[in-house]
Structures are given as C-alpha cells and as structure tokens.
PDB file of C-alpha atoms in Angstrom:
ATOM      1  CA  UNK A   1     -10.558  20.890 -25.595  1.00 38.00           C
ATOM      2  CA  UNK A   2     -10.886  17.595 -23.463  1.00 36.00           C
ATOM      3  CA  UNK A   3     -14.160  16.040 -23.241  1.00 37.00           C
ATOM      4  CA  UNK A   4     -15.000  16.604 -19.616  1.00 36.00           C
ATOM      5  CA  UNK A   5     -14.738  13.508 -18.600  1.00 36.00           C
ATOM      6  CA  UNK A   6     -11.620  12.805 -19.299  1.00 32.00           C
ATOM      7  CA  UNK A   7     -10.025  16.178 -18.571  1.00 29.00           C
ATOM      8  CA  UNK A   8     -10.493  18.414 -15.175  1.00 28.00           C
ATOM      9  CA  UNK A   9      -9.579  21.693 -14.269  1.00 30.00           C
ATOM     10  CA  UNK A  10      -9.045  22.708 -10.690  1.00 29.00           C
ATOM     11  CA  UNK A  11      -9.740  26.412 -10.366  1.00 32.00           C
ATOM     12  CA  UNK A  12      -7.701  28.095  -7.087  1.00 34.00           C
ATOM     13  CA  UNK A  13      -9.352  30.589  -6.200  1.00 34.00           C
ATOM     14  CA  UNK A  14      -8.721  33.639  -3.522  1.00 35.00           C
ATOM     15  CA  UNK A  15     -11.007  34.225  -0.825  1.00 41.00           C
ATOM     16  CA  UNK A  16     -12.159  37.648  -0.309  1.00 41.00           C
ATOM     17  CA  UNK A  17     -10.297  39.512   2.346  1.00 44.00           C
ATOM     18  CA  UNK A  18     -12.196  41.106   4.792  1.00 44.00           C
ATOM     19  CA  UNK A  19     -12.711  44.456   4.869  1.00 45.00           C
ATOM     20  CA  UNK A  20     -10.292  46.816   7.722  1.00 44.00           C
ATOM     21  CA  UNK A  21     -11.962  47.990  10.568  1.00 46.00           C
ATOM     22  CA  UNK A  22     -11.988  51.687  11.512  1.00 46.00           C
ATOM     23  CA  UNK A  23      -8.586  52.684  13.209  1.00 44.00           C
ATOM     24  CA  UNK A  24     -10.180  52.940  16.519  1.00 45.00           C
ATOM     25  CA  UNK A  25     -11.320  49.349  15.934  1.00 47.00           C
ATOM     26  CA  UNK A  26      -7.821  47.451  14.720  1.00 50.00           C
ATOM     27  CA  UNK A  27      -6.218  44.744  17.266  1.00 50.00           C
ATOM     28  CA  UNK A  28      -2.995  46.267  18.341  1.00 51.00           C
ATOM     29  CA  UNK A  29      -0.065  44.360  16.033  1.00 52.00           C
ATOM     30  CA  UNK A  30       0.934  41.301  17.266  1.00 53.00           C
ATOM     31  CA  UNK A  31       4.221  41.310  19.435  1.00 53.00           C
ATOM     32  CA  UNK A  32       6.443  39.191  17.758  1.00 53.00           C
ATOM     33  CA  UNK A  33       7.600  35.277  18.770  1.00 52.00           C
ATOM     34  CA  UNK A  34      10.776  35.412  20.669  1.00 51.00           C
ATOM     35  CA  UNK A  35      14.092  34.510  18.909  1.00 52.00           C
ATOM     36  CA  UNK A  36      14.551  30.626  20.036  1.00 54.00           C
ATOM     37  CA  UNK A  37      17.305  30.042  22.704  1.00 58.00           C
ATOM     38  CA  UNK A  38      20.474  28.938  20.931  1.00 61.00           C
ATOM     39  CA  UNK A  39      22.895  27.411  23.149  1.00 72.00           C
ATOM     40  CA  UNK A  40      26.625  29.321  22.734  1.00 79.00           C
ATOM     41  CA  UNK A  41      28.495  26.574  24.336  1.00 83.00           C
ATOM     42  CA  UNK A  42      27.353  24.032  21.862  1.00 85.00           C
ATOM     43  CA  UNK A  43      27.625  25.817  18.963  1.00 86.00           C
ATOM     44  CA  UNK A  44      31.205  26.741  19.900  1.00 89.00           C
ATOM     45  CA  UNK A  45      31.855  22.310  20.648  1.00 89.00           C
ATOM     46  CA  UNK A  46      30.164  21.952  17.459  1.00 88.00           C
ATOM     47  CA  UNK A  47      32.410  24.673  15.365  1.00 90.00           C
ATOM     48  CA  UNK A  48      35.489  22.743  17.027  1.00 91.00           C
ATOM     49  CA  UNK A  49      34.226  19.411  15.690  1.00 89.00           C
ATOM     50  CA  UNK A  50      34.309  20.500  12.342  1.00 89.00           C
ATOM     51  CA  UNK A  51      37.341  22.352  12.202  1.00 92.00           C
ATOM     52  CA  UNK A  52      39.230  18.960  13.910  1.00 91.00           C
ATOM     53  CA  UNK A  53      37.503  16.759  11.125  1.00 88.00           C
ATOM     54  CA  UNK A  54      38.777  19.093   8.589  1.00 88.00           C
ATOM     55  CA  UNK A  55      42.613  18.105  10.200  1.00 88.00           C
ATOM     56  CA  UNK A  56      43.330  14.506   8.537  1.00 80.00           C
ATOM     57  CA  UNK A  57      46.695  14.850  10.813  1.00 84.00           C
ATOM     58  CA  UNK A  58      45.432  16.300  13.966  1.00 88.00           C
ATOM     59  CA  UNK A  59      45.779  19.765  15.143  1.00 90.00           C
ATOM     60  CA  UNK A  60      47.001  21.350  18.314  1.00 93.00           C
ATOM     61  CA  UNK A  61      44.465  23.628  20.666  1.00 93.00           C
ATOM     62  CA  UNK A  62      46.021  27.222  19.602  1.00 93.00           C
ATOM     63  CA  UNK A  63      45.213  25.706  16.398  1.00 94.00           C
ATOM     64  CA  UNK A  64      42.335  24.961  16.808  1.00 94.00           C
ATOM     65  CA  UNK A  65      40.982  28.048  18.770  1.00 93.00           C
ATOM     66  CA  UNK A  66      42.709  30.525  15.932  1.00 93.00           C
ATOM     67  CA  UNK A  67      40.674  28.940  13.829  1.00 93.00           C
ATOM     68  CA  UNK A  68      37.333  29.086  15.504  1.00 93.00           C
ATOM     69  CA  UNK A  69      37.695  32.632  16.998  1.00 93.00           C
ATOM     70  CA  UNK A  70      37.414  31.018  19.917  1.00 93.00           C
ATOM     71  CA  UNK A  71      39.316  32.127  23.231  1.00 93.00           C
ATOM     72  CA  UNK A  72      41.810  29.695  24.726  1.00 93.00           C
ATOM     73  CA  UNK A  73      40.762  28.978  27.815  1.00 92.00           C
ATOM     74  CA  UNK A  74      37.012  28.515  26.049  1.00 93.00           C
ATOM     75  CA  UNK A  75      38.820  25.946  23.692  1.00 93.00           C
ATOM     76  CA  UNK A  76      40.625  24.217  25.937  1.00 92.00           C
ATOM     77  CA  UNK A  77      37.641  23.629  28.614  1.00 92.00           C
ATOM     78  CA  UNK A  78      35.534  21.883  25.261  1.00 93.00           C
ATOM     79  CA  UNK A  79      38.409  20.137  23.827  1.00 94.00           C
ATOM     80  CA  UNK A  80      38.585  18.091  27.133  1.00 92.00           C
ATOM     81  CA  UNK A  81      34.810  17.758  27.351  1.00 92.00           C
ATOM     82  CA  UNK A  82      34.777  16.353  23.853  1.00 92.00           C
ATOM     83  CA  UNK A  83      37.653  13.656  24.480  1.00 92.00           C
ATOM     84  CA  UNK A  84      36.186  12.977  28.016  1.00 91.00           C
ATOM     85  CA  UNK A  85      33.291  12.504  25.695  1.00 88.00           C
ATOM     86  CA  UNK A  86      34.708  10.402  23.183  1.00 89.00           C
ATOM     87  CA  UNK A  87      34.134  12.994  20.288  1.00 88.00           C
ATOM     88  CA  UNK A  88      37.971  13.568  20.330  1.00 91.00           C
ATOM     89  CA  UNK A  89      40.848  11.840  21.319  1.00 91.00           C
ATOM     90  CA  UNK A  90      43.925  13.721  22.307  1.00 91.00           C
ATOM     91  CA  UNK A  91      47.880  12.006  21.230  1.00 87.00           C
ATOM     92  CA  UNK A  92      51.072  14.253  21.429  1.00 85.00           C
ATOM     93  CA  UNK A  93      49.273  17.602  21.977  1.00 89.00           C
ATOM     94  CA  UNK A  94      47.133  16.903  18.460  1.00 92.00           C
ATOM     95  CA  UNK A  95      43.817  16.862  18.872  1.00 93.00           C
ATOM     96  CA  UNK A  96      41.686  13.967  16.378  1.00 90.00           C
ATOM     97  CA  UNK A  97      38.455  12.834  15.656  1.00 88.00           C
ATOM     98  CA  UNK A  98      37.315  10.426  18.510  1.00 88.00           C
ATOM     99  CA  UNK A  99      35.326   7.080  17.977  1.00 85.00           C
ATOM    100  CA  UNK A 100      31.710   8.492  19.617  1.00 82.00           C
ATOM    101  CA  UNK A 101      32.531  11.457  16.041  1.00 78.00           C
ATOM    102  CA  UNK A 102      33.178   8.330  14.247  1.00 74.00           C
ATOM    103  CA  UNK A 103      30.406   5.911  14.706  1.00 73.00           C
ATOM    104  CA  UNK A 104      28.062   9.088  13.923  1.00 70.00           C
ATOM    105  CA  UNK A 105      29.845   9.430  10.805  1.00 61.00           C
ATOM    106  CA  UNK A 106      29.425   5.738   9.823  1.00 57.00           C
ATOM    107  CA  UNK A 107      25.479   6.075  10.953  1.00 53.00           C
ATOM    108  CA  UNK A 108      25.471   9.166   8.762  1.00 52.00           C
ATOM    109  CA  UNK A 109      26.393   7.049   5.513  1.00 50.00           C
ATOM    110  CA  UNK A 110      24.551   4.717   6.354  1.00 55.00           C
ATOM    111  CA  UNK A 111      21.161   6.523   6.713  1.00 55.00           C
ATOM    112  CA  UNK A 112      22.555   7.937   3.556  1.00 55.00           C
ATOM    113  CA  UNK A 113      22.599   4.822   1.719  1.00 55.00           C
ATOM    114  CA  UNK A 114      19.413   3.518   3.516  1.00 60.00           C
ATOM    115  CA  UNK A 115      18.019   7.251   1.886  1.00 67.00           C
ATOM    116  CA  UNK A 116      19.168   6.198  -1.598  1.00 71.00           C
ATOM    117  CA  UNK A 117      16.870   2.229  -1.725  1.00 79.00           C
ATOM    118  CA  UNK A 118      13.905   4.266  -1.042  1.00 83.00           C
ATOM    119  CA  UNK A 119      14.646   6.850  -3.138  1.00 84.00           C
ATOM    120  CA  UNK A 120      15.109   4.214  -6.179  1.00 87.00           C
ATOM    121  CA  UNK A 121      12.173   1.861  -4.766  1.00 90.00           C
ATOM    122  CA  UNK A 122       9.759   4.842  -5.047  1.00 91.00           C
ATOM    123  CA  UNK A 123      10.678   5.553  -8.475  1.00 91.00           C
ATOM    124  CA  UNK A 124      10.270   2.204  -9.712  1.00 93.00           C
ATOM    125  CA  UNK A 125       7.058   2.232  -7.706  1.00 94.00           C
ATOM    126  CA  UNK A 126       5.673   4.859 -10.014  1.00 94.00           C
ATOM    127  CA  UNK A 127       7.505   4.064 -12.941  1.00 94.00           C
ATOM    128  CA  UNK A 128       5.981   0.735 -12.941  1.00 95.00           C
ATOM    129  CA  UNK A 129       2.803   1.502 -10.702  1.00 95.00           C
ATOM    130  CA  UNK A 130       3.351  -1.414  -8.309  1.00 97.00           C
ATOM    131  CA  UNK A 131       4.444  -1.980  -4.743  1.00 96.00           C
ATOM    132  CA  UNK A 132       7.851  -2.672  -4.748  1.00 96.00           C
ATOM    133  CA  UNK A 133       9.787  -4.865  -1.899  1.00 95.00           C
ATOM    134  CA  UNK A 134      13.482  -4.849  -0.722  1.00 93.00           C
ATOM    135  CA  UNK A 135      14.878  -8.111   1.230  1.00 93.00           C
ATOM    136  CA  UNK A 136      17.997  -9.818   2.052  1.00 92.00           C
ATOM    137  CA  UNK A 137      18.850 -12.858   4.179  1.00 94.00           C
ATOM    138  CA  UNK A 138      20.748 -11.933   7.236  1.00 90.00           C
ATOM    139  CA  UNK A 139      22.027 -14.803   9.426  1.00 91.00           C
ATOM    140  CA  UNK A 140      19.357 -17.587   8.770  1.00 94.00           C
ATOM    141  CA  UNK A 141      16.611 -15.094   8.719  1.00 95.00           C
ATOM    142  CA  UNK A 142      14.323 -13.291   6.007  1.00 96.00           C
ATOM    143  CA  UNK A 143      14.766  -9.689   6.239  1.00 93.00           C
ATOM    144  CA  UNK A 144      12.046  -7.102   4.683  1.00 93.00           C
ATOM    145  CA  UNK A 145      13.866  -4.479   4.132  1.00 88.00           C
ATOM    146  CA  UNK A 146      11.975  -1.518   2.312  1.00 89.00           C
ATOM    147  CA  UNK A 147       8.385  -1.665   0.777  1.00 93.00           C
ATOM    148  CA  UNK A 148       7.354   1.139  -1.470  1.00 93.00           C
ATOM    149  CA  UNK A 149       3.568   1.462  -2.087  1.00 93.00           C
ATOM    150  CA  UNK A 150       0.999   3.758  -2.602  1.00 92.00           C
ATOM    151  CA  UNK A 151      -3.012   3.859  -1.639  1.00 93.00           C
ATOM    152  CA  UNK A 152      -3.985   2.972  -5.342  1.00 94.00           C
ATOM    153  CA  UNK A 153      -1.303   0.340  -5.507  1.00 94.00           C
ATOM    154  CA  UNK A 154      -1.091  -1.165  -2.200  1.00 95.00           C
ATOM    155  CA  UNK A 155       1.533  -3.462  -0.821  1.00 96.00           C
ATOM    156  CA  UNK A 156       0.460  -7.292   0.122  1.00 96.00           C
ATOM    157  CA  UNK A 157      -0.937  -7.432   3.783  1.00 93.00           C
ATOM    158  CA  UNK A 158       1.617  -9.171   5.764  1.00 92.00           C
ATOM    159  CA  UNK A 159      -0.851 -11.557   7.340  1.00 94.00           C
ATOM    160  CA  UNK A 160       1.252 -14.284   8.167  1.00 94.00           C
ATOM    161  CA  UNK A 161       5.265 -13.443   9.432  1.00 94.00           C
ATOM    162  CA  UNK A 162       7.409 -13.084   6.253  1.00 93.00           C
ATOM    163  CA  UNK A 163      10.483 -14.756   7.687  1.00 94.00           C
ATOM    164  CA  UNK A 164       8.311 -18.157   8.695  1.00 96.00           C
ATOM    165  CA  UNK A 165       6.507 -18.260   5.767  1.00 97.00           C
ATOM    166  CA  UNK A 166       9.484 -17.518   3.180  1.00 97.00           C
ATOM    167  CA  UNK A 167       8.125 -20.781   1.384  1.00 97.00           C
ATOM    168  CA  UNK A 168       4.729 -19.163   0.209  1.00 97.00           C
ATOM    169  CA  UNK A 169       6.100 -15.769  -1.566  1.00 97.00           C
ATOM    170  CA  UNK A 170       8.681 -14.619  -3.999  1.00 98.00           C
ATOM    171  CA  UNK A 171      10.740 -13.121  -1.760  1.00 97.00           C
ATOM    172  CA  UNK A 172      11.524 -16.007   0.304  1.00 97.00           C
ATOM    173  CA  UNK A 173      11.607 -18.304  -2.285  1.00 97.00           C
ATOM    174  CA  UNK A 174      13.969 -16.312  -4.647  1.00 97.00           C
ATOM    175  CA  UNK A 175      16.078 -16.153  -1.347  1.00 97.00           C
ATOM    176  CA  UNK A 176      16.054 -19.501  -0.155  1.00 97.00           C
ATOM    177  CA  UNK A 177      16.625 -20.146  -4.077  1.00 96.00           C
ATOM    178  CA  UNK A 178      20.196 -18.065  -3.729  1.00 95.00           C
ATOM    179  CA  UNK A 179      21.453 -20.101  -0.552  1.00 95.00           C
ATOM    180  CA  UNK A 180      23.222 -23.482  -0.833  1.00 93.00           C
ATOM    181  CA  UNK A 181      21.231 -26.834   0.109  1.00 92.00           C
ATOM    182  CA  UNK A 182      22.911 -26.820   3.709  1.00 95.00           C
ATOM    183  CA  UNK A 183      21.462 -23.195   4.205  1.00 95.00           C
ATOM    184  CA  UNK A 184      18.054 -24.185   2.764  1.00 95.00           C
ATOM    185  CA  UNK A 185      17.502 -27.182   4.967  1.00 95.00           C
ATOM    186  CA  UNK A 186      18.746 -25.317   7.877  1.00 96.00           C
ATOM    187  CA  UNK A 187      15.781 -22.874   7.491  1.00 97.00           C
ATOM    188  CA  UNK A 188      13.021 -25.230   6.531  1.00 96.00           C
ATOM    189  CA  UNK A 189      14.269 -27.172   9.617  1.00 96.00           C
ATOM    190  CA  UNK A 190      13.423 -23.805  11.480  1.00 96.00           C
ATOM    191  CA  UNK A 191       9.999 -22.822   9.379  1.00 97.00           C
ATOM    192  CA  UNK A 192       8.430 -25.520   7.788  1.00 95.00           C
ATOM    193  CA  UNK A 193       6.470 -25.552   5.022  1.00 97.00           C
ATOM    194  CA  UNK A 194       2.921 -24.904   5.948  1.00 95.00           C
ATOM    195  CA  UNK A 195      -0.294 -24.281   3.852  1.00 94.00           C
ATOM    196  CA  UNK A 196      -1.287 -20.838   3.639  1.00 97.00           C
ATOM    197  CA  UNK A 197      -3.791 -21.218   0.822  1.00 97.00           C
ATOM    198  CA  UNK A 198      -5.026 -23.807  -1.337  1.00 97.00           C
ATOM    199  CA  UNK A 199      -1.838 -22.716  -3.730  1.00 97.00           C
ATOM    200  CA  UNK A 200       0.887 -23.118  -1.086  1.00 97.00           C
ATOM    201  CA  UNK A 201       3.789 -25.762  -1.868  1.00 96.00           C
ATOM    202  CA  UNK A 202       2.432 -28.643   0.135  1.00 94.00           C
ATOM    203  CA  UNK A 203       5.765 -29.888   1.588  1.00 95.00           C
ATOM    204  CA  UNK A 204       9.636 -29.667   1.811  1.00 95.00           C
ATOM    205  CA  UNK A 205      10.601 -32.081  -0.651  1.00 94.00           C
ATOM    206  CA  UNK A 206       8.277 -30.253  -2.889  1.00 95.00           C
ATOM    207  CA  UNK A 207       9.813 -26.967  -2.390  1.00 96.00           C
ATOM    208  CA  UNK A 208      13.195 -27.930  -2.326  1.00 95.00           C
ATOM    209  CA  UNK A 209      12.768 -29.261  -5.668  1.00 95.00           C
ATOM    210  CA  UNK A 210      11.406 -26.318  -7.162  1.00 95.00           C
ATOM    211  CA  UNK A 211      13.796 -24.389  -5.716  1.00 95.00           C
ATOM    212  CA  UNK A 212      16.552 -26.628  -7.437  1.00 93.00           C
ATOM    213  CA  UNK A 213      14.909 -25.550 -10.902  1.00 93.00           C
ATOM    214  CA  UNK A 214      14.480 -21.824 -10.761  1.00 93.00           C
ATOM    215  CA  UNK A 215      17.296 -20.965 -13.215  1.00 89.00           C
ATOM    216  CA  UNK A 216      20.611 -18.198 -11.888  1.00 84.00           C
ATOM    217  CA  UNK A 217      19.139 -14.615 -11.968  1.00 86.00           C
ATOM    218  CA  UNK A 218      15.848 -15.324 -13.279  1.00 92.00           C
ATOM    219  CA  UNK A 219      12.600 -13.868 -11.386  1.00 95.00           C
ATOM    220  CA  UNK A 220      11.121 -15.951  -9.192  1.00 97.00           C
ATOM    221  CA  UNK A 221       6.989 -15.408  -9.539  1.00 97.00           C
ATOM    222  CA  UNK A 222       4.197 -16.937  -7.060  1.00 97.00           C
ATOM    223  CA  UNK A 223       0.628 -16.650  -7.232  1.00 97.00           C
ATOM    224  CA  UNK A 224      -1.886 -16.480  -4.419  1.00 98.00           C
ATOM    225  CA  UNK A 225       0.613 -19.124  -2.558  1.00 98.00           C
ATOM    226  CA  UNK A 226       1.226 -16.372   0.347  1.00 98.00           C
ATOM    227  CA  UNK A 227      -2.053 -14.549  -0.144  1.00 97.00           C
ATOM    228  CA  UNK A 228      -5.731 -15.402  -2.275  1.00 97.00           C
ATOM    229  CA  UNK A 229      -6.020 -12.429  -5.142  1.00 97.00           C
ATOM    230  CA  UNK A 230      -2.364 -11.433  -5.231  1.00 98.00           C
ATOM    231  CA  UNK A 231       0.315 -12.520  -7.424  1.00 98.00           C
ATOM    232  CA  UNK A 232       4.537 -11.526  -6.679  1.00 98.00           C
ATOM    233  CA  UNK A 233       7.503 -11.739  -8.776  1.00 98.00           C
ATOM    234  CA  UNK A 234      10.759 -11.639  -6.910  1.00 97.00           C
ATOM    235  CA  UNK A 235      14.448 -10.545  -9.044  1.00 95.00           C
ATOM    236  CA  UNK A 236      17.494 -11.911  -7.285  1.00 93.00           C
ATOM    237  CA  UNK A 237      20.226  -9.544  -6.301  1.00 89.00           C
ATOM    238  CA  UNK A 238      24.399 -10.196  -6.470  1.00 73.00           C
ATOM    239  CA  UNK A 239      25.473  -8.469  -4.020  1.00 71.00           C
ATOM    240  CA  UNK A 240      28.796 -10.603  -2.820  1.00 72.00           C
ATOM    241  CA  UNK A 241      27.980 -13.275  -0.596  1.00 80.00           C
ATOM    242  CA  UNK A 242      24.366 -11.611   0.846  1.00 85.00           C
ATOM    243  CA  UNK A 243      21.450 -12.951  -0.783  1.00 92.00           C
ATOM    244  CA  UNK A 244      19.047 -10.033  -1.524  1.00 92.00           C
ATOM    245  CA  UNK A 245      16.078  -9.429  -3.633  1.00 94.00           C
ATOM    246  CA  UNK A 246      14.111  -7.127  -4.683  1.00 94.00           C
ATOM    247  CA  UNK A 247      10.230  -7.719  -6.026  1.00 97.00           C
ATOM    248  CA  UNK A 248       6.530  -6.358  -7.215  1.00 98.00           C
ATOM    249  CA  UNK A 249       3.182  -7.388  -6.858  1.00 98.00           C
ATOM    250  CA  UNK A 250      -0.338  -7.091  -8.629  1.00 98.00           C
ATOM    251  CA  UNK A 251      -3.778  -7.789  -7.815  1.00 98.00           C
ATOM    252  CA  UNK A 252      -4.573 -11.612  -9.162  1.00 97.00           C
ATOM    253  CA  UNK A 253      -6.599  -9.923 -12.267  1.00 97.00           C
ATOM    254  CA  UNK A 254      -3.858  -8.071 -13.399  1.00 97.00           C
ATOM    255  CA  UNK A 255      -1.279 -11.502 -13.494  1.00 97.00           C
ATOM    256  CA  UNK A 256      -1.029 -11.024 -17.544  1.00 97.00           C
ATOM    257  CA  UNK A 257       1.411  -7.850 -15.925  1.00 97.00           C
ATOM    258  CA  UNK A 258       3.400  -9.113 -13.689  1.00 97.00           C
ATOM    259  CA  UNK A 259       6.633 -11.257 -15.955  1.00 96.00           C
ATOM    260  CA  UNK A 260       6.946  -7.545 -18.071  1.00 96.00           C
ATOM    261  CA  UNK A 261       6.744  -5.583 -15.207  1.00 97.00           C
ATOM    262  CA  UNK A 262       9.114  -7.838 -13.567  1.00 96.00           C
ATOM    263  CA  UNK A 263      11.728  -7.955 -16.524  1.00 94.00           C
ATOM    264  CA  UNK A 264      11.472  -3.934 -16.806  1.00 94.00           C
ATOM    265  CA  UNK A 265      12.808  -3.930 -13.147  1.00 94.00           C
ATOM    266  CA  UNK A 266      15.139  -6.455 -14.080  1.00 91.00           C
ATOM    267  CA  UNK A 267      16.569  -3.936 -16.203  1.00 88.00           C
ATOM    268  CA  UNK A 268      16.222  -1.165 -14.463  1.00 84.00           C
ATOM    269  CA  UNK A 269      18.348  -2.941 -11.501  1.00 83.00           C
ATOM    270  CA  UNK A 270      21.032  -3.880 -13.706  1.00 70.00           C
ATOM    271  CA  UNK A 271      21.957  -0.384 -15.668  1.00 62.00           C
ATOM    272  CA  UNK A 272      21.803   1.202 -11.866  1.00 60.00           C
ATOM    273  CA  UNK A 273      22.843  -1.678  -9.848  1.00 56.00           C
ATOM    274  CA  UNK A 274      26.731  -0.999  -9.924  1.00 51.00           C
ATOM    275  CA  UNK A 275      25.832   2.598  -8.188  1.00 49.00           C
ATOM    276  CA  UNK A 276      23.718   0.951  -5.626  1.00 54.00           C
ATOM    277  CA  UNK A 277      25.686  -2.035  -4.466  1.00 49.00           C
ATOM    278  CA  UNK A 278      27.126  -0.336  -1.198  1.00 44.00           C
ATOM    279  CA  UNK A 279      23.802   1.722  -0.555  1.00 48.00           C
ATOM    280  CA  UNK A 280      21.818  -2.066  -1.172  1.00 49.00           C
ATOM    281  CA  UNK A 281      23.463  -4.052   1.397  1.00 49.00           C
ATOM    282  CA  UNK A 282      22.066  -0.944   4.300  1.00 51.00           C
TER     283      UNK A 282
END
C-alpha cells in the first residue's frame, strides 16, 4: 500500500433510503412533465433543407416532396418561404441551396475549426501543465486568439491591453518579429514602446534591434517584461502570409522550465501542424 500521504482513497458511499410510508400515507405519483411542443412546420422546412443539400444538381418540388413524405401543396408553400428566405434559391424549376444555407454552412466549419485550437491547446495545456496562448496579427493589430489555462496553472493577468503593449511579451514580440520592417514601424508608430516593469525594452530602436536578431522559427522568450513574477516563451507559426503564434508561461521560479517546455511544443506543433493549418487561421 501507499503511505497515506501520498495516496487517497475517496470512498462513495450510498445514503440510506428512507423507509416507505404506510399506503394510506404515500404522495399520489407524480403526473408526468408534458411532452415539449415541437413545431411540425419547421421540422418539415428543416427535412426539405437536407434533402435539397443532399441534390449537388438541384431538384424539382415533386422531387423533393416524394422524398420527404411531404404533401405538395405543404412542399410547395415552404419551398417559397425558404427562397423568399434566402435558404433556397429557385433556377429552371430546380430547387438549390440558397446563400442564408450557405453562410451557415461556412459558420459551421468554422466553429468547427475554431473547436479543433482548443481542443489541441487544452491538451498541450495538460500535457505540459502550462497556460497555453493562441495569436495572430490581423490587419496591424495583435489578436489573442485562444488561452487555455487551468486554476493550478493560471494564465498571465492581462493587466495592460495585449495589442498596445505587444513590445513587453512573447506574443507580440514573436509577431512583430514575423512582419517586415515597414509593418513593424507601422505598429510601433501606433503603440509605442512603453515601460511596463523595470524589465521592459526601454525604447524603439532597442526593440527593433532585438527583433532583427531573434533567429527564423526559433521561440521567442521574455521575462517579467509584460508582468513582475512571470516568464513567456512564444513559437512562431507558418501559416502563409498570417503571422501567428502560439506560446506558454510559468511563474518566474519555475524559468529553469520554460526553453524545454517551449521546444516540446515546438514539436508537438510541427508533427500536427499540417492537420491544423486551415483550423489555425479560425
């Protein structure tokens, strides 16, 4: 066995039931909850959606309302809702998929791919035990995309904006590191470089010159420049022409962590990176 303190046991156990009352006692039963109210006429739009969608060439209404067990008349009243709608469109007597159908579609995948980054930035969360960050830069600005932390391992507070102070932590300097020299003077133009702690990059020429140095696809670390007792490493993304990143943190005591942790998500990126390259870019 364990030594107790390094071992637990939770015990579940059952309460005892109470004990039935006499027959002349007992609560009538219950009468049970109502079915909920499903509405026909949606259900019946909906089953025409699908069966429309499942017509890459269009199909006519008889077509359509064979295949739905649906009346005629009843199909042809929510065919025209749906293209008055914008759920259908209507060309030669062949009903298609409208653009209202479509742009859910496209939301679909892309909640879809939005639901795949968190899914990976919570396992590397607890693979690692760190908070892990998602970013890009989106037209001039810093984006923070995802951040996937738990209570014992909690993200940096983001005490001063992230997209002004991009010159303080990882992520914005393994951005700004990714853009071209126009881009990066553009933005410092925009957000200055302004001390956040005694460790913060004291000026623009400063940065800029470190920023010249960091070396293509290497991770970009700071420490207690954005915030006293925490320390970030930030891993630049290809993903095309967006710059993206994604990055870690520690607690300031725990720095002799943060380059291996760092270079295991480095390489975790890389051997998954190919499969998340359309999900990445949300």
């Amino acid at each position: 066995m364990a030594p107790a303190d390094t071992a637990r046991v939770h015990l579940h156990t059952v309460p005892a039931q109470p004990r039935s009352a006499p027959p002349s006692e007992q609560s009538p039963p219950a009468t049970p909850p109502p079915p909920a109210t499903l509405i026909g006429s949606v259900q019946r739009a909906m089953r025409l959606l699908e069966t429309v969608a499942a017509h890459e060439y269009g199909a006519p209404a008889k077509q359509l309302a064979r295949e739905t067990g649906l009346a005629l008349p009843t199909a042809y009243h929510l065919l025209r809702t749906l293209v008055h709608e914008g759920y259908l469109c209507r060309d030669k007597g062949l009903f298609f998929l409208g653009e209202a159908a479509e742009r859910l579609s496209s939301s679909g995948a892309r909640q879809k791919r939005r639901s795949t980054v968190v899914d990976a930035l919570a396992h590397w969360r607890d693979t690692l035990g760190v908070p892990v960050y998602y970013a890009v830069y989106r037209e001039g600005e810093i984006e923070l995309m995802c951040v996937s932390d738990t209570p014992a391992n909690p993200a940096v507070e983001e005490w001063a904006d992230f997209r002004e102070t991009g010159h303080a932590h990882a992520i914005g300097q393994c951005l700004l590191s990714q853009l071209d020299e126009e881009a990066r003077r553009d933005h410092l133009d925009r957000y200055p470089v302004q001390a956040l702690t005694p460790y913060t990059v004291r000026d623009n020429h400063s940065l800029l010159r470190r920023l010249e140095r960091v070396r293509r696809m290497e991770p970009v670390t700071e420490r207690q420049e954005y915030a006293l007792g925490a320390v970030c490493a930030a891993i630049p993304l290809t993903l095309g022409t967006t710059a993206a990143t994604m990055a870690i943190s520690l607690p300031a005591h725990q720095e002799h962590r943060l380059l291996p942790a760092a270079r295991q998500l480095q390489s975790e990126i890389g051997s998954l990176l190919g499969s998340l390259a359309l999900s990445i870019s949300m």
